Amino acid sequence: MIVFVDDSGDPGFKVGKGSSAVFVVALVIFDDPLDAEETALKIKKLRRTMKLKDEHEFRFNKCRQYFRCKFLSSVSDSKFRIRAIVMRKNKIYSPQLRTAKESFYRYTIKTVLKYSAGKISNAKIKLDGRGDRRFKKAFSIYLRRELNLSGDRVFKDLKFVDSKKNVLIQLADMVAVAIHRSYYSDKSDRNLYRNLILGRIENEWKFR
């Protein structure tokens, strides 16, 4: 099992002063490595079809609507599962989470990985390689402590990868933002992208 993780929105709580009202973490889960390879190949072929450079990085917020739809449509029948957690910040009351961005960020990722009803187990986890070395090391220790010290191991391997070189992290980005966008009623295309991947969504947890 391989799980690609990315987020959309920001972990800050200054809503009204630039922070997003919603924070989403999305997991793109492949139960078979061959399915991951086939999906990656589809995305690479799409770049060629669209006459983009081989090093082109698909990022939702850097694409026009046409590119977003082509990308999500091209993988809509691929064999992967999506699990997501939606954190509506007006539903979060913990002072620790509301005042410490790093705590909120890592808590959200831990929560969506941990409470999967057994759907995630002994996985290889790939995260977008943002953050400095100190953050990555502390985050890895936190996840191992929170997810692997009980009876069942949620993951057996965790790596931070460069999204510019990994098209499946790019897929996780597109999925995360597609779901995030659907929570904003002022967006005319709010449901357009989410509907393209609806058949792949196994669970969309609106956290309370």
CSV table of C-alpha atoms in Angstrom, one decimal:
chain,number,residue,atom,x,y,z
A,1,MET,CA,0.0,0.0,0.0
A,2,ILE,CA,1.3,3.4,-1.0
A,3,VAL,CA,-0.3,6.6,0.3
A,4,PHE,CA,0.4,10.1,-1.1
A,5,VAL,CA,-0.4,13.0,1.2
A,6,ASP,CA,-1.0,16.6,0.5
A,7,ASP,CA,-3.1,19.5,1.9
A,8,SER,CA,-5.1,22.5,0.8
A,9,GLY,CA,-5.7,25.7,2.7
A,10,ASP,CA,-3.5,26.8,5.5
A,11,PRO,CA,-3.1,25.8,9.1
A,12,GLY,CA,-3.6,29.4,10.4
A,13,PHE,CA,-6.6,30.6,12.3
A,14,LYS,CA,-6.7,34.3,11.4
A,15,VAL,CA,-9.8,33.7,9.2
A,16,GLY,CA,-10.8,37.1,7.8
A,17,LYS,CA,-7.1,38.2,7.8
A,18,GLY,CA,-5.9,35.9,5.1
A,19,SER,CA,-6.2,32.4,6.6
A,20,SER,CA,-8.5,29.9,4.9
A,21,ALA,CA,-11.8,29.0,6.6
A,22,VAL,CA,-11.2,25.3,5.8
A,23,PHE,CA,-8.1,23.1,5.9
A,24,VAL,CA,-8.1,19.8,3.9
A,25,VAL,CA,-5.7,16.9,4.0
A,26,ALA,CA,-6.2,14.3,1.2
A,27,LEU,CA,-4.8,10.8,0.9
A,28,VAL,CA,-4.4,9.2,-2.5
A,29,ILE,CA,-4.1,5.4,-1.7
A,30,PHE,CA,-2.8,2.7,-4.0
A,31,ASP,CA,-3.3,-0.8,-2.8
A,32,ASP,CA,-1.0,-2.2,-5.5
A,33,PRO,CA,2.3,-0.6,-6.6
A,34,LEU,CA,1.5,-1.5,-10.2
A,35,ASP,CA,-1.6,0.7,-10.1
A,36,ALA,CA,0.5,3.6,-8.9
A,37,GLU,CA,2.9,3.1,-11.8
A,38,GLU,CA,0.1,2.9,-14.3
A,39,THR,CA,-1.5,6.1,-12.9
A,40,ALA,CA,1.9,7.9,-13.0
A,41,LEU,CA,2.3,6.9,-16.6
A,42,LYS,CA,-1.1,8.3,-17.5
A,43,ILE,CA,-0.1,11.6,-16.0
A,44,LYS,CA,3.2,11.6,-17.9
A,45,LYS,CA,1.5,10.8,-21.1
A,46,LEU,CA,-1.0,13.6,-20.5
A,47,ARG,CA,2.0,16.1,-20.3
A,48,ARG,CA,3.1,14.9,-23.7
A,49,THR,CA,-0.4,15.0,-25.2
A,50,MET,CA,-0.7,18.6,-23.9
A,51,LYS,CA,2.7,19.4,-25.3
A,52,LEU,CA,4.1,20.3,-21.9
A,53,LYS,CA,7.7,19.8,-20.9
A,54,ASP,CA,8.6,16.5,-19.2
A,55,GLU,CA,9.5,18.5,-16.0
A,56,HIS,CA,6.2,20.4,-15.9
A,57,GLU,CA,4.6,20.2,-12.5
A,58,PHE,CA,0.8,20.0,-12.2
A,59,ARG,CA,-0.3,22.2,-9.4
A,60,PHE,CA,-4.0,23.1,-9.1
A,61,ASN,CA,-3.5,26.7,-8.2
A,62,LYS,CA,-1.1,27.2,-11.1
A,63,CYS,CA,-3.4,25.6,-13.7
A,64,ARG,CA,-6.3,27.0,-15.7
A,65,GLN,CA,-9.7,25.3,-15.5
A,66,TYR,CA,-9.1,23.4,-18.7
A,67,PHE,CA,-5.8,21.8,-17.4
A,68,ARG,CA,-7.4,20.9,-14.1
A,69,CYS,CA,-10.3,19.1,-15.8
A,70,LYS,CA,-8.0,17.3,-18.3
A,71,PHE,CA,-5.8,16.1,-15.4
A,72,LEU,CA,-8.5,14.9,-13.1
A,73,SER,CA,-10.5,13.3,-16.0
A,74,SER,CA,-7.4,11.4,-17.2
A,75,VAL,CA,-7.0,9.6,-13.9
A,76,SER,CA,-10.7,9.3,-12.9
A,77,ASP,CA,-10.8,5.6,-13.8
A,78,SER,CA,-7.5,4.7,-12.3
A,79,LYS,CA,-7.3,2.3,-9.4
A,80,PHE,CA,-6.8,4.4,-6.3
A,81,ARG,CA,-8.8,5.5,-3.2
A,82,ILE,CA,-9.2,8.9,-1.8
A,83,ARG,CA,-9.6,9.6,1.9
A,84,ALA,CA,-9.8,13.1,3.1
A,85,ILE,CA,-10.4,15.1,6.3
A,86,VAL,CA,-12.1,18.5,6.2
A,87,MET,CA,-11.3,20.8,9.1
A,88,ARG,CA,-13.7,23.7,9.3
A,89,LYS,CA,-11.9,26.0,11.6
A,90,ASN,CA,-15.0,27.4,13.3
A,91,LYS,CA,-15.5,23.8,14.6
A,92,ILE,CA,-12.0,23.6,16.2
A,93,TYR,CA,-12.0,24.7,19.8
A,94,SER,CA,-8.7,23.4,21.2
A,95,PRO,CA,-6.5,26.4,22.2
A,96,GLN,CA,-3.4,24.4,21.3
A,97,LEU,CA,-4.6,23.7,17.8
A,98,ARG,CA,-5.9,27.2,17.3
A,99,THR,CA,-2.6,28.9,18.3
A,100,ALA,CA,0.1,26.6,17.0
A,101,LYS,CA,0.1,26.1,13.2
A,102,GLU,CA,2.5,23.2,13.3
A,103,SER,CA,0.5,21.4,15.9
A,104,PHE,CA,-2.7,21.8,13.9
A,105,TYR,CA,-1.0,20.6,10.7
A,106,ARG,CA,0.5,17.5,12.2
A,107,TYR,CA,-2.6,16.7,14.2
A,108,THR,CA,-4.8,16.8,11.1
A,109,ILE,CA,-2.5,14.4,9.1
A,110,LYS,CA,-2.2,12.1,12.1
A,111,THR,CA,-6.0,12.0,12.5
A,112,VAL,CA,-6.9,11.1,9.0
A,113,LEU,CA,-4.2,8.4,8.9
A,114,LYS,CA,-5.1,6.9,12.3
A,115,TYR,CA,-8.9,6.7,12.1
A,116,SER,CA,-9.4,4.8,8.9
A,117,ALA,CA,-11.3,1.8,10.1
A,118,GLY,CA,-8.4,-0.4,9.1
A,119,LYS,CA,-8.3,0.9,5.6
A,120,ILE,CA,-4.7,2.1,6.0
A,121,SER,CA,-2.2,-0.4,7.3
A,122,ASN,CA,1.5,-1.1,6.9
A,123,ALA,CA,1.7,1.5,4.2
A,124,LYS,CA,4.5,3.4,2.5
A,125,ILE,CA,3.7,7.1,3.1
A,126,LYS,CA,4.9,9.9,0.8
A,127,LEU,CA,4.5,13.5,1.8
A,128,ASP,CA,5.2,16.7,-0.1
A,129,GLY,CA,8.8,17.6,0.9
A,130,ARG,CA,8.2,21.1,2.2
A,131,GLY,CA,9.7,22.3,5.5
A,132,ASP,CA,13.2,22.3,6.8
A,133,ARG,CA,15.2,19.3,8.2
A,134,ARG,CA,14.2,20.0,11.8
A,135,PHE,CA,10.5,20.1,11.0
A,136,LYS,CA,10.7,16.9,8.9
A,137,LYS,CA,12.6,15.0,11.6
A,138,ALA,CA,10.2,16.1,14.4
A,139,PHE,CA,7.2,15.4,12.2
A,140,SER,CA,8.4,11.8,11.4
A,141,ILE,CA,9.0,11.1,15.1
A,142,TYR,CA,5.6,12.4,16.0
A,143,LEU,CA,3.8,10.2,13.4
A,144,ARG,CA,5.7,7.1,14.4
A,145,ARG,CA,4.8,7.7,18.1
A,146,GLU,CA,1.2,8.4,17.3
A,147,LEU,CA,0.5,5.8,14.7
A,148,ASN,CA,2.9,2.9,15.2
A,149,LEU,CA,3.3,2.2,18.9
A,150,SER,CA,0.0,0.4,19.3
A,151,GLY,CA,-0.9,-3.1,18.0
A,152,ASP,CA,-1.2,-2.4,14.3
A,153,ARG,CA,1.3,-0.3,12.3
A,154,VAL,CA,-0.3,2.3,10.1
A,155,PHE,CA,2.9,2.7,8.1
A,156,LYS,CA,6.2,1.0,7.6
A,157,ASP,CA,8.0,3.7,5.8
A,158,LEU,CA,7.7,7.5,5.6
A,159,LYS,CA,9.4,9.7,3.1
A,160,PHE,CA,9.3,13.4,2.1
A,161,VAL,CA,9.5,13.7,-1.7
A,162,ASP,CA,10.0,16.5,-4.2
A,163,SER,CA,6.6,17.3,-5.8
A,164,LYS,CA,8.4,18.6,-8.9
A,165,LYS,CA,9.7,15.1,-9.6
A,166,ASN,CA,6.8,13.1,-8.3
A,167,VAL,CA,3.6,13.2,-10.4
A,168,LEU,CA,1.6,11.2,-7.7
A,169,ILE,CA,2.2,13.9,-5.1
A,170,GLN,CA,1.0,16.3,-7.8
A,171,LEU,CA,-2.1,14.1,-8.0
A,172,ALA,CA,-2.6,14.4,-4.2
A,173,ASP,CA,-2.3,18.2,-4.6
A,174,MET,CA,-5.0,18.3,-7.3
A,175,VAL,CA,-7.3,16.1,-5.3
A,176,ALA,CA,-6.8,18.1,-2.0
A,177,VAL,CA,-7.6,21.4,-3.7
A,178,ALA,CA,-10.5,20.0,-5.7
A,179,ILE,CA,-12.1,18.9,-2.4
A,180,HIS,CA,-11.2,22.1,-0.6
A,181,ARG,CA,-12.7,24.3,-3.3
A,182,SER,CA,-16.0,22.5,-3.0
A,183,TYR,CA,-16.5,24.1,0.5
A,184,TYR,CA,-16.6,27.7,-0.8
A,185,SER,CA,-20.1,28.7,-2.1
A,186,ASP,CA,-18.6,31.8,-3.8
A,187,LYS,CA,-16.7,29.7,-6.3
A,188,SER,CA,-18.7,29.1,-9.5
A,189,ASP,CA,-16.7,26.0,-10.2
A,190,ARG,CA,-16.8,24.7,-6.6
A,191,ASN,CA,-18.2,21.2,-7.5
A,192,LEU,CA,-16.7,20.9,-11.0
A,193,TYR,CA,-13.4,19.3,-10.0
A,194,ARG,CA,-14.7,17.2,-7.1
A,195,ASN,CA,-17.3,15.6,-9.3
A,196,LEU,CA,-14.6,14.4,-11.6
A,197,ILE,CA,-13.1,12.3,-8.9
A,198,LEU,CA,-16.2,11.5,-7.0
A,199,GLY,CA,-16.0,7.8,-7.9
A,200,ARG,CA,-12.6,7.6,-6.2
A,201,ILE,CA,-13.6,9.1,-2.9
A,202,GLU,CA,-13.9,6.4,-0.3
A,203,ASN,CA,-14.3,8.7,2.7
A,204,GLU,CA,-14.6,12.5,3.2
A,205,TRP,CA,-14.6,13.2,6.9
A,206,LYS,CA,-16.0,16.5,8.0
A,207,PHE,CA,-14.3,16.8,11.3
A,208,ARG,CA,-16.3,18.0,14.4
